[in-house]
Short mmCIF file of C-alpha atoms and ligand atoms in Angstrom, two decimals:
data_model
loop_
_atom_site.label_atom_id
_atom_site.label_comp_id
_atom_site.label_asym_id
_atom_site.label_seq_id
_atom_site.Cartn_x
_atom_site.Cartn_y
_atom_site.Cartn_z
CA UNK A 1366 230.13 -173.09 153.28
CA UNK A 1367 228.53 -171.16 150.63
CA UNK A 1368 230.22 -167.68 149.96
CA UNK A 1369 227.58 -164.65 149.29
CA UNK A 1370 228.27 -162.60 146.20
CA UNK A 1371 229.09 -159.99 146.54
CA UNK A 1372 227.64 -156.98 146.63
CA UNK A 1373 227.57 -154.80 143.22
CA UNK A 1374 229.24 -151.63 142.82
CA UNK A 1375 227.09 -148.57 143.62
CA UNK A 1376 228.13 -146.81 140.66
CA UNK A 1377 227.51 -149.79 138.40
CA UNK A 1378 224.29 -150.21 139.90
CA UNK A 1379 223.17 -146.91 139.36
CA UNK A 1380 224.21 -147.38 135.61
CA UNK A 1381 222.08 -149.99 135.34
CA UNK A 1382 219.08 -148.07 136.37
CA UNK A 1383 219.86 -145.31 133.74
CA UNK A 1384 216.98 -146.17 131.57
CA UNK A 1385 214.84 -145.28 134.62
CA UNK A 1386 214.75 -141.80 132.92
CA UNK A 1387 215.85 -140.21 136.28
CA UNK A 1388 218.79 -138.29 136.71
CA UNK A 1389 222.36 -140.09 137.61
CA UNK A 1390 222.57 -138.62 141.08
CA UNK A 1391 219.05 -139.52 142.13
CA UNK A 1392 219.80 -143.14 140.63
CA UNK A 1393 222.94 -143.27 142.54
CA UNK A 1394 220.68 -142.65 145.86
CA UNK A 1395 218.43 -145.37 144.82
CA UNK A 1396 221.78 -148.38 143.75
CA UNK A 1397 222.89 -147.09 147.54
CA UNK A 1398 219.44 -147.34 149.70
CA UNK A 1399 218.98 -150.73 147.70
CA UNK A 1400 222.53 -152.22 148.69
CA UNK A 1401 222.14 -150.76 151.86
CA UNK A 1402 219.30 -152.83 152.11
CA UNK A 1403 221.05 -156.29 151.36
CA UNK A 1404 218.70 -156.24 148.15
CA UNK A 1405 220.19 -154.95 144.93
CA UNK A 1406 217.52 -156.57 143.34
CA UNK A 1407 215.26 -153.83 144.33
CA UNK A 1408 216.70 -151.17 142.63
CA UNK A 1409 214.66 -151.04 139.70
CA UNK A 1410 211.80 -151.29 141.57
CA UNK A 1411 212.95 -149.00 143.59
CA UNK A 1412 213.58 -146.62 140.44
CA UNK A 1413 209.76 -147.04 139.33
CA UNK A 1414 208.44 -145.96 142.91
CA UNK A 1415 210.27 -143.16 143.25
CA UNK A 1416 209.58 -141.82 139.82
CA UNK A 1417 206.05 -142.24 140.82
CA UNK A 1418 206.19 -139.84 143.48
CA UNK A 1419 206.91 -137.24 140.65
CA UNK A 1420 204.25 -134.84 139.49
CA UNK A 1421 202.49 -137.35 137.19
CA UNK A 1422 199.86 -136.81 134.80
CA UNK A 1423 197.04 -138.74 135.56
CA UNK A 1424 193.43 -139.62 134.18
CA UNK A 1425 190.41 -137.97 137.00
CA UNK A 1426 188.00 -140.71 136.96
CA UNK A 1427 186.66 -139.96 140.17
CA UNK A 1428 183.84 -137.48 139.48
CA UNK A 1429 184.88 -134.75 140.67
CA UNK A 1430 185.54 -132.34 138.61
CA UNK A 1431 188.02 -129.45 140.82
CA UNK A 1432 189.41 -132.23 142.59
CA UNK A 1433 192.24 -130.61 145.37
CA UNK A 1434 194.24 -133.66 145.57
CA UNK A 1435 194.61 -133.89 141.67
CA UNK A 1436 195.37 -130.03 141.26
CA UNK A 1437 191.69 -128.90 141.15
CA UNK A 1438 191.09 -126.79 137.81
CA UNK A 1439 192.65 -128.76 135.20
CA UNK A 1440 194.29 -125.99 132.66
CA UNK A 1441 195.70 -126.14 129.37
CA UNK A 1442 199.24 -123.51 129.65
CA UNK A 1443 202.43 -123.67 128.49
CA UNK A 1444 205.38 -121.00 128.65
CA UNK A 1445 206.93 -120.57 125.76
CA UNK A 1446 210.63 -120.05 126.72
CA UNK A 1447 210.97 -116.65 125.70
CA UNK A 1448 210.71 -113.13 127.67
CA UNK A 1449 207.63 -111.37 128.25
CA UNK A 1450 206.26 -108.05 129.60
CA UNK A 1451 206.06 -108.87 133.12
CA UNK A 1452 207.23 -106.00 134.49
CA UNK A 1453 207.94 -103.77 131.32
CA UNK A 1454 205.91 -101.18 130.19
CA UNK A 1455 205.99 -100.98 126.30
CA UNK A 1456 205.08 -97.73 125.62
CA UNK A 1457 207.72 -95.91 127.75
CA UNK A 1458 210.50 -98.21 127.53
CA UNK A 1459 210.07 -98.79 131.75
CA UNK A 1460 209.49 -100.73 134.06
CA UNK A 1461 205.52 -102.01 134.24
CA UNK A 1462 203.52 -103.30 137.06
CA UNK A 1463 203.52 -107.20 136.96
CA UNK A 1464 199.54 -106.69 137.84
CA UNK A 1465 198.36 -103.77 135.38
CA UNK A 1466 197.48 -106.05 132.35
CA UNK A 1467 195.24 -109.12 134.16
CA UNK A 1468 194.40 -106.53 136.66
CA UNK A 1469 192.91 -104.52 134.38
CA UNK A 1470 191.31 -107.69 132.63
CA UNK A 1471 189.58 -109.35 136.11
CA UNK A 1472 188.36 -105.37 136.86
CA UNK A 1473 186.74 -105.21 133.36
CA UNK A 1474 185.28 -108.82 133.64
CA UNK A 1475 183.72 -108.35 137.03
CA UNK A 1476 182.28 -104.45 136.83
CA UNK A 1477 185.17 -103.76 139.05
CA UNK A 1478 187.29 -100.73 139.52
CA UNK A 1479 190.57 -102.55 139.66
CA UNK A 1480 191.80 -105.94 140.76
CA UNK A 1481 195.00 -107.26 142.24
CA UNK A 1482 196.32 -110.98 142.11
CA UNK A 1483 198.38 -113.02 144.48
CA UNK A 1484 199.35 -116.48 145.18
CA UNK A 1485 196.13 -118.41 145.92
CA UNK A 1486 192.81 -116.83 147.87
CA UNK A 1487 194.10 -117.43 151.40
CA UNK A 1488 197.38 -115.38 150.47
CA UNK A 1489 194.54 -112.92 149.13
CA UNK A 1490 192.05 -112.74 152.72
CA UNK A 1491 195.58 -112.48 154.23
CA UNK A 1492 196.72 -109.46 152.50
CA UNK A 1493 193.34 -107.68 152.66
CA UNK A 1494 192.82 -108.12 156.28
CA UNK A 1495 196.61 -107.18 157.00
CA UNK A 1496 196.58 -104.29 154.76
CA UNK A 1497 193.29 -102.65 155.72
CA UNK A 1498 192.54 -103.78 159.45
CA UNK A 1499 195.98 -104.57 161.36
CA UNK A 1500 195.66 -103.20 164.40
CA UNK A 1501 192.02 -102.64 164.83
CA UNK A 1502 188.89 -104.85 164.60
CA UNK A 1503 187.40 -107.26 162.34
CA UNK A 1504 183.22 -108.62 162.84
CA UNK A 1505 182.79 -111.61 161.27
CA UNK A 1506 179.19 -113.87 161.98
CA UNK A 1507 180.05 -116.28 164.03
CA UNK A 1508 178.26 -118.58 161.55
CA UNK A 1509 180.90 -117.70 158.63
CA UNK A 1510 184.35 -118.41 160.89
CA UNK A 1511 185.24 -121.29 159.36
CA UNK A 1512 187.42 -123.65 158.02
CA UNK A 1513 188.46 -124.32 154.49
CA UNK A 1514 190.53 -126.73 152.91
CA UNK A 1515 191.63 -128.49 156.04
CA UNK A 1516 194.24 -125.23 157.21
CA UNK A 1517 192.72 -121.95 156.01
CA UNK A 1518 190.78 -120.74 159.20
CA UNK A 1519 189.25 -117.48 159.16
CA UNK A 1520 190.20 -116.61 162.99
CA UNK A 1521 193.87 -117.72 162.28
CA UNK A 1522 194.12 -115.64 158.98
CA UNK A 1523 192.85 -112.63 160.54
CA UNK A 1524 195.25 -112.83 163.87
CA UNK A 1525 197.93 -113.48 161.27
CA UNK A 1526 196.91 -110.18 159.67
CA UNK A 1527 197.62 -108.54 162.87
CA UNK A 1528 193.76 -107.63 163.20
CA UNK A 1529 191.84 -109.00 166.06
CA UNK A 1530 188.18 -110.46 165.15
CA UNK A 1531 184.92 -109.92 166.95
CA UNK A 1532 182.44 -112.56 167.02
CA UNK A 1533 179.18 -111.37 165.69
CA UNK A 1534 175.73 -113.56 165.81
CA UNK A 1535 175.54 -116.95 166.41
CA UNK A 1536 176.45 -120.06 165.00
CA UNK A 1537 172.96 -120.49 162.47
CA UNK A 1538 171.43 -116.60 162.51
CA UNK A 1539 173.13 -113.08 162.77
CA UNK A 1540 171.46 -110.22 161.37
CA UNK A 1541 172.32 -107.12 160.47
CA UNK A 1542 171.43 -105.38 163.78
CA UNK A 1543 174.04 -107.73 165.13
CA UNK A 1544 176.43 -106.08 162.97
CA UNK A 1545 175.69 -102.47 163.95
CA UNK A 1546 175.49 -103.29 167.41
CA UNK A 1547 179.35 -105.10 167.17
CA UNK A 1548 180.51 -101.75 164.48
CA UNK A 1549 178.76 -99.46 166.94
CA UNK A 1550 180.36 -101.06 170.33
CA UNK A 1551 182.79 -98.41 172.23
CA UNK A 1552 185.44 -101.06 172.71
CA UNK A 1553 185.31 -102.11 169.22
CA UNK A 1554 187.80 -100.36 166.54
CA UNK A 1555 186.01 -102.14 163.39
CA UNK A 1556 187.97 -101.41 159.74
CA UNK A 1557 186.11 -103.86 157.92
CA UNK A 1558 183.51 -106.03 157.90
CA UNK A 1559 184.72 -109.79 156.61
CA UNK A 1560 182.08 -111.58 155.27
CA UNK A 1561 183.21 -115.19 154.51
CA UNK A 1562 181.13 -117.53 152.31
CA UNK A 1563 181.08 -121.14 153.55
CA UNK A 1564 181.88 -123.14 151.00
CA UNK A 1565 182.40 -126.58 151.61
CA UNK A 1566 179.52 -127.33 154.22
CA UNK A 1567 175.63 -126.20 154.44
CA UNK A 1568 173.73 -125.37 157.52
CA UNK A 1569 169.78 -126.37 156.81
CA UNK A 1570 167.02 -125.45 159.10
CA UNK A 1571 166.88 -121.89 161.68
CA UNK A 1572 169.46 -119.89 159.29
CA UNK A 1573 169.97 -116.49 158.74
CA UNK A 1574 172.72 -114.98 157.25
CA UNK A 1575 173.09 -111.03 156.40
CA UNK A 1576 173.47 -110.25 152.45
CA UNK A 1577 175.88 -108.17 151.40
CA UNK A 1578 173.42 -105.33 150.52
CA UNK A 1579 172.67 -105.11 154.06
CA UNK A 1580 175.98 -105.21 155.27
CA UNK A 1581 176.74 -102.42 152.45
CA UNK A 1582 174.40 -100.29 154.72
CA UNK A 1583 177.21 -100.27 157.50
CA UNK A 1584 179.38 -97.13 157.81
CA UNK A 1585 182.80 -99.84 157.36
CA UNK A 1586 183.89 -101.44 154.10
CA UNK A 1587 182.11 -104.91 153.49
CA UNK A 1588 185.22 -107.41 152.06
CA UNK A 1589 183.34 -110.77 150.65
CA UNK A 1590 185.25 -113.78 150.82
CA UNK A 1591 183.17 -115.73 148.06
CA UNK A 1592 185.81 -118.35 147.62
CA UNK A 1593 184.68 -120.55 144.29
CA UNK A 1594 185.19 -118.06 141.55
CA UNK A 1595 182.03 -118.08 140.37
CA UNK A 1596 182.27 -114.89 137.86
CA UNK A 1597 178.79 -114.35 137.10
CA UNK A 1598 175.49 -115.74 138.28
CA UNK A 1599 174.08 -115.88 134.97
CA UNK A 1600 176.87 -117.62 133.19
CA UNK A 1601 176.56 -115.71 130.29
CA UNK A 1602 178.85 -118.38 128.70
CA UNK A 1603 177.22 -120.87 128.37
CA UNK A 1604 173.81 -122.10 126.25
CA UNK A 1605 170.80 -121.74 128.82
CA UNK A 1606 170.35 -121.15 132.39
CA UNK A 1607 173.12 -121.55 134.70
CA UNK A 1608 173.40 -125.12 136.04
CA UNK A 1609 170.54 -126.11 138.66
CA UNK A 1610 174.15 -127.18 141.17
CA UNK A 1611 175.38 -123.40 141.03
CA UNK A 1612 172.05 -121.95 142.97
CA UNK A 1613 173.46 -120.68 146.90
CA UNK A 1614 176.90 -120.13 144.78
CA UNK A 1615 177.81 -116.39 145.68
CA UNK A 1616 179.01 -114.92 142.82
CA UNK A 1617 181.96 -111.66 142.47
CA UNK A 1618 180.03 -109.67 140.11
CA UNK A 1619 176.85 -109.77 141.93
CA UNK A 1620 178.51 -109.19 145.36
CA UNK A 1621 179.70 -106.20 144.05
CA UNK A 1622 177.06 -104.64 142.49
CA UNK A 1623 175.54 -105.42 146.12
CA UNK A 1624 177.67 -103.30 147.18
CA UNK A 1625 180.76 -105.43 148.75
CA UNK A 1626 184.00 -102.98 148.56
CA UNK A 1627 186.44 -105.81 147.83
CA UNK A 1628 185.48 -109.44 147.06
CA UNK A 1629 188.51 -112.13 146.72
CA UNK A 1630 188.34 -115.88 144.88
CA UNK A 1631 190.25 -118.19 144.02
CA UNK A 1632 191.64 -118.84 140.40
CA UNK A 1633 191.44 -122.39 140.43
CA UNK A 1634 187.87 -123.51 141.64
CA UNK A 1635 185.26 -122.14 139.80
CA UNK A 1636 186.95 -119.85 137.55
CA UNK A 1637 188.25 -122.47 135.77
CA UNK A 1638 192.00 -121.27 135.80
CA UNK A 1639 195.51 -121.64 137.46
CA UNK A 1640 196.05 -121.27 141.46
CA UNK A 1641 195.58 -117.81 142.47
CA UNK A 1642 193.75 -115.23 144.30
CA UNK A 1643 192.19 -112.41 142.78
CA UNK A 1644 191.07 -109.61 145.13
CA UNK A 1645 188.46 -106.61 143.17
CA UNK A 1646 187.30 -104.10 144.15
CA UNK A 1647 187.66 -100.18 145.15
CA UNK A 1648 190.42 -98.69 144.24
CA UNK A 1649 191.51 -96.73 146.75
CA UNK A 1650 191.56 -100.14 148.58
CA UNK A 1651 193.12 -102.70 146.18
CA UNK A 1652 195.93 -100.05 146.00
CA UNK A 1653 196.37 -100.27 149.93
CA UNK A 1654 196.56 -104.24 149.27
CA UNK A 1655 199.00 -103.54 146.74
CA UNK A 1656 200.74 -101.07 148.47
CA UNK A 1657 201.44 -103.33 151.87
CA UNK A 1658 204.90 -105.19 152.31
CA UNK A 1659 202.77 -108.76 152.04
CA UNK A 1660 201.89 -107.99 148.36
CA UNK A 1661 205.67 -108.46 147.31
CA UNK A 1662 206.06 -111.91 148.91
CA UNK A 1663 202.49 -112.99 147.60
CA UNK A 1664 202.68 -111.83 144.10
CA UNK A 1665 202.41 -114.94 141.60
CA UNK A 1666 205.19 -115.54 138.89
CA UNK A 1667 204.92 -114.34 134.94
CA UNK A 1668 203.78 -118.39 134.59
CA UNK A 1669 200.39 -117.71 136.86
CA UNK A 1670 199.67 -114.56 135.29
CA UNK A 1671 199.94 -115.15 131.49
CA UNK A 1672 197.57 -118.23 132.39
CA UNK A 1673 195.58 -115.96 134.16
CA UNK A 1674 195.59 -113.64 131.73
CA UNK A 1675 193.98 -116.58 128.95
CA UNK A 1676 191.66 -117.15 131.62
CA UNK A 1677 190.11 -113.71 131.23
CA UNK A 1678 190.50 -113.10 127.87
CA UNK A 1679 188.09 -115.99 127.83
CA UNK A 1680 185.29 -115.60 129.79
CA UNK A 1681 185.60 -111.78 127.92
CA UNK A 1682 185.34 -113.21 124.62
CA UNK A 1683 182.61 -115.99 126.31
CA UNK A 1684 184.61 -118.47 124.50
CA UNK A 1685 184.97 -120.30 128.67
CA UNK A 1686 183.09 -123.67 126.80
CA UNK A 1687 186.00 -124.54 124.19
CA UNK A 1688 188.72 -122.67 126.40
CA UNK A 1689 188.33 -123.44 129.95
CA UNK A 1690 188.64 -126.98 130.18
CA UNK A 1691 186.58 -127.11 133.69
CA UNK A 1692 183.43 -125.35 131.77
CA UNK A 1693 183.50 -127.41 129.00
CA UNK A 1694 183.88 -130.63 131.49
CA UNK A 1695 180.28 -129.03 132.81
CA UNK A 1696 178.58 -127.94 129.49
CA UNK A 1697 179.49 -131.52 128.26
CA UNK A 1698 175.78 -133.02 127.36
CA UNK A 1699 174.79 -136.38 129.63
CA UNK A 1700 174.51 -137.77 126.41
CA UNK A 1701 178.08 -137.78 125.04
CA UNK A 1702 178.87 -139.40 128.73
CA UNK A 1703 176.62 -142.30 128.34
CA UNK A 1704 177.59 -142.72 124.83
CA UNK A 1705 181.69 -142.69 125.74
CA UNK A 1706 180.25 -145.08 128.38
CA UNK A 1707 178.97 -147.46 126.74
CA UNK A 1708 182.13 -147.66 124.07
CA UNK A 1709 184.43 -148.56 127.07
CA UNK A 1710 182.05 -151.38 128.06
CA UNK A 1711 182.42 -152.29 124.66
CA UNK A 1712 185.78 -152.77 124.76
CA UNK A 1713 186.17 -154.43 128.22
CA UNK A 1714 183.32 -156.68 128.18
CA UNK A 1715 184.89 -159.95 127.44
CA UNK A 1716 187.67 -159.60 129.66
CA UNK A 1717 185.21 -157.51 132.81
CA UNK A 1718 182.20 -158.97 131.67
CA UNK A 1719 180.11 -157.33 134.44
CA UNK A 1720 181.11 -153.61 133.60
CA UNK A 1721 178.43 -151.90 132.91
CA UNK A 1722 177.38 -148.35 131.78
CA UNK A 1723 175.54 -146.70 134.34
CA UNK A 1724 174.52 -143.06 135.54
CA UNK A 1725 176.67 -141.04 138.19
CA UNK A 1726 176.47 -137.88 140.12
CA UNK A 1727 179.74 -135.63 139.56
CA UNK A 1728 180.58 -133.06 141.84
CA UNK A 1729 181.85 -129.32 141.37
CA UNK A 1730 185.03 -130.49 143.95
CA UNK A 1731 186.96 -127.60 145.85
CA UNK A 1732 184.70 -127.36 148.57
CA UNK A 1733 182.66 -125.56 145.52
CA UNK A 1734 178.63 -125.79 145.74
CA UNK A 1735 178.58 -128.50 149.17
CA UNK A 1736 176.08 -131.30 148.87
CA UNK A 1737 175.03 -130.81 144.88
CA UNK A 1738 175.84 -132.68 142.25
CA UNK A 1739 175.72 -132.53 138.66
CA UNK A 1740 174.69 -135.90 136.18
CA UNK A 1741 177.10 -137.58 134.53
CA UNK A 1742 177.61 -141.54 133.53
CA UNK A 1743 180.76 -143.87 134.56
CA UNK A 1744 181.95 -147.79 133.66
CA UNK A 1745 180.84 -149.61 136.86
CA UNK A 1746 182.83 -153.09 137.07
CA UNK A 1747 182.50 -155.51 140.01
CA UNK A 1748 185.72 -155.31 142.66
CA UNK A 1749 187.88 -152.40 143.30
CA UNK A 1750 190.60 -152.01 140.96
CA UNK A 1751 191.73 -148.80 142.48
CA UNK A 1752 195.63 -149.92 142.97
CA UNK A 1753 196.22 -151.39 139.63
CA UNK A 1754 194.15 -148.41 137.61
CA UNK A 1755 196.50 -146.34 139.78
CA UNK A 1756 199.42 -148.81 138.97
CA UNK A 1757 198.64 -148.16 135.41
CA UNK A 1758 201.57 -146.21 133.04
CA UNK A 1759 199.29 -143.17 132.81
CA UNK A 1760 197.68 -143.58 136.68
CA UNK A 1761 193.74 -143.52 135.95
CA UNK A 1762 192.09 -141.88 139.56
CA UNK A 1763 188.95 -143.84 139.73
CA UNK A 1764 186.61 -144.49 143.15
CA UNK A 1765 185.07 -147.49 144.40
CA UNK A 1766 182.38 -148.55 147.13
CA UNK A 1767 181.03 -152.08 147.84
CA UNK A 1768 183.29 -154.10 145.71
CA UNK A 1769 182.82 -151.80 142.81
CA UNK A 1770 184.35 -149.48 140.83
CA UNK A 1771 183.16 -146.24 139.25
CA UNK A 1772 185.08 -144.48 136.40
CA UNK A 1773 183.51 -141.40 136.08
CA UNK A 1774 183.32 -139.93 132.54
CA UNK A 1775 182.31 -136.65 133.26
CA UNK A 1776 186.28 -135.04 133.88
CA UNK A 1777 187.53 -137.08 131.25
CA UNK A 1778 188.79 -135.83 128.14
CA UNK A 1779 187.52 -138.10 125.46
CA UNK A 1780 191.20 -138.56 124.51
CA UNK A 1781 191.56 -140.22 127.69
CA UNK A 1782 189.03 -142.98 126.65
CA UNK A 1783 191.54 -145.16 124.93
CA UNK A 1784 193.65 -144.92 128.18
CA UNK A 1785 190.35 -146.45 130.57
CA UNK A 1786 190.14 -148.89 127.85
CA UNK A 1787 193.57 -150.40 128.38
CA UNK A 1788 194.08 -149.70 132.40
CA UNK A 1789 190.75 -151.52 132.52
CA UNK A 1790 191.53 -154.31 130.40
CA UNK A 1791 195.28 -154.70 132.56
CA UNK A 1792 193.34 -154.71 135.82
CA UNK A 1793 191.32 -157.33 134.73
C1 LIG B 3175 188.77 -122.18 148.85
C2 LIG B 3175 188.50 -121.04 149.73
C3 LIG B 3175 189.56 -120.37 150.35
C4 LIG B 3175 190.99 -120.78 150.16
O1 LIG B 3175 191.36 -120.53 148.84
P1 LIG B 3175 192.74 -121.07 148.24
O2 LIG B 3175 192.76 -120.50 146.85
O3 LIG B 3175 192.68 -122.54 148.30
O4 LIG B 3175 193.82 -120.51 149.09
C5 LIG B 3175 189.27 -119.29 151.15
N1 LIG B 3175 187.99 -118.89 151.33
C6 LIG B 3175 186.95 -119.51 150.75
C7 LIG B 3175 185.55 -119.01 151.01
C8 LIG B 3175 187.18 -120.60 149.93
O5 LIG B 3175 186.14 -121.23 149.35
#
């Protein structure tokens, strides 16, 4: 009769894994589950999966550029370990408001009177509807109660709010004499009108929608969810006319000259910066926002708002191309792509002989600008090498279809080249 071994000691096991990099307690989980498992073998293993379910850097090959799953905007921010004015006023000695300075920054930027910022643009619809329409009514076109981002549902934020919502229109038209008729009904109590831009599908054929100037004709505050971020229409930073994929993109500083009263975005689509939601507007009405119990457990932390705060400072100094790394991923000529391109097949020819350089459509990503795309050139190889690109030390994000797979160059730093180069040659 053979005897088994036995078993190691937890404790040494979890010595063993120390070069792991993780902490000893976690590694003492790990020595256990493996035991546990009749397989001490595993551990390390073991070690190297669970570190990889740590926030990991990785390389977007995929094309798309905001991409939720991978953090959408990309953003270059780091806090130095020192304090900071978050709440401290310099010139009296007191305490500050954690909102004046990139408050004051978003209202310049967007021809606003003020501007308020909280956790991410659903926290900011949230707070809006709560703090100007609980208790009363809320028309919204039935074409524009949506859903976004899989759990932020316009009818669900605004019974949260404590406001009830009236279904205006239908599904593809609703005018504006739709709206006066809902504003002007006895039974309704309306506080604001929520118009909600739907970003991440299109409806083609018999549609109407009602523009904000209209709707600024009403008698009740217009609130414009545009979503994206898009500052400006006309992209004043960058060379030429705004990119062909931003046209049907509202935009927060023509929705308020429009007329809209308050107009909330996101930070981290189109803007180009760290999650957050930026209501502007009025204000008499960003104060009532600020003002409401919700604005305390949705305000962001001094990390979010000195990020922020580069993020405006930017696009006011129209330096967005060299500072914002999701702008200068779009103003990035096709050229440069294709020549990166072809480099990388360069490199992995003899061991992927079929790669190939080869133009790609990128996408906005974040539900920005549905159905548009924007050129851009990738390393095509035959097979999907997904897992082991994935598997790789820095993970490299790629996407494949038909037994190929596409590295898209176009949200790529050029850095990051070197870093295909090898992932490609180990998947080989
Ligand atoms: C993305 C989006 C939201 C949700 O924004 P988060 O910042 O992800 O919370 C809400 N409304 C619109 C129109 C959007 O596009």
């Amino acid at each position: 009769m053979t005897e088994h071994p036995r078993p190691p000691s937890v404790d040494k096991l979890a010595r063993a894994l120390s070069n792991s990099g993780l902490p000893h307690p976690i590694c003492v989980d790990i020595a256990r589950s493996a035991i546990e498992a009749g397989d001490p073998e595993s551990a390390m293993s073991r070690a190297v999966d669970y570190q990889r379910t740590l926030l990991t850097p990785v390389v977007n090959a995929t094309g798309v550029l905001l991409h939720t799953n991978l953090g959408r905007a990309p953003i270059a921010h780091q806090q130095l370990p020192v304090a900071s004015t978050v709440e401290f006023d310099l010139a009296t000695g007191e305490r500050g408001s954690r909102q004046l300075a990139v408050g004051q920054l978003f209202a310049r930027l967007c021809g606003a009177e003020a501007a308020l910022v909280v956790n991410n643009n659903a926290a900011a619809v949230l707070l809006v509807v709560a703090a100007l329409a609980a208790g009363r009514d809320v028309p919204v076109s039935r074409g524009e109660s949506v859903e976004i981002g899989g759990s932020f549902r316009v009818p669900e934020v605004i019974e949260q709010s404590g406001a009830r919502l009236v279904d205006v229109g239908t599904t593809n038209r609703t005018r504006l004499a739709d709206y006066q008729q809902a504003v002007a009904r006895r039974d309704v109590d309306a506080a604001i009108v929520l118009k909600v831009h739907p970003s991440n599908y299109r409806v083609e054929g018999f549609v109407e929608e009602t523009s904000i100037s209209n709707l600024a004709t009403l008698e009740v505050p217009v609130v414009a969810d545009v979503g994206s971020g898009l500052i400006d229409a006309t992209c004043p930073w960058i060379k030429g006319a705004p990119p062909a994929w931003l046209a049907g993109e509202p935009a927060v500083v023509q929705s308020l000259a429009a007329g809209a009263d308050l107009v909330t975005f996101s930070g981290d689509k189109l803007l180009g910066g760290p999650q957050a939601g930026i209501i502007v507007g009025r204000r008499e009405l960003v104060e009532l926002c600020q003002r409401h119990p919700l604005a305390r457990a949705l305000r962001p932390g001094g990390l979010v708002l000195s990020a922020l705060q580069e993020t405006a400072l930017a696009y006011l100094r129209k330096d967005v191309v060299t500072v914002i790394p999701f702008w200068h991923m779009v103003a990035t000529p096709v050229g440069e792509l294709e020549e990166r391109a072809n480099s990388i097949v360069a490199a992995v020819e003899a061991s992927h002989p079929s790669a190939e350089a080869l133009p790609t459509n990128a996408l906005p990503g974040a539900g920005s600008a549905p159905g548009v795309t924007m050129s851009s050139y990738g390393v095509v190889v035959d097979g999907d090498h997904l897992e082991s690109l994935r598997g790789h030390l820095k993970p490299v994000i790629a996407r494949s279809r038909d037994q190929h797979t596409t590295l898209d160059l176009r949200a790529v730093t050029p850095a990051d080249d070197a870093i295909l180069i090898e992932a490609l040659l180990a998947s080989s």
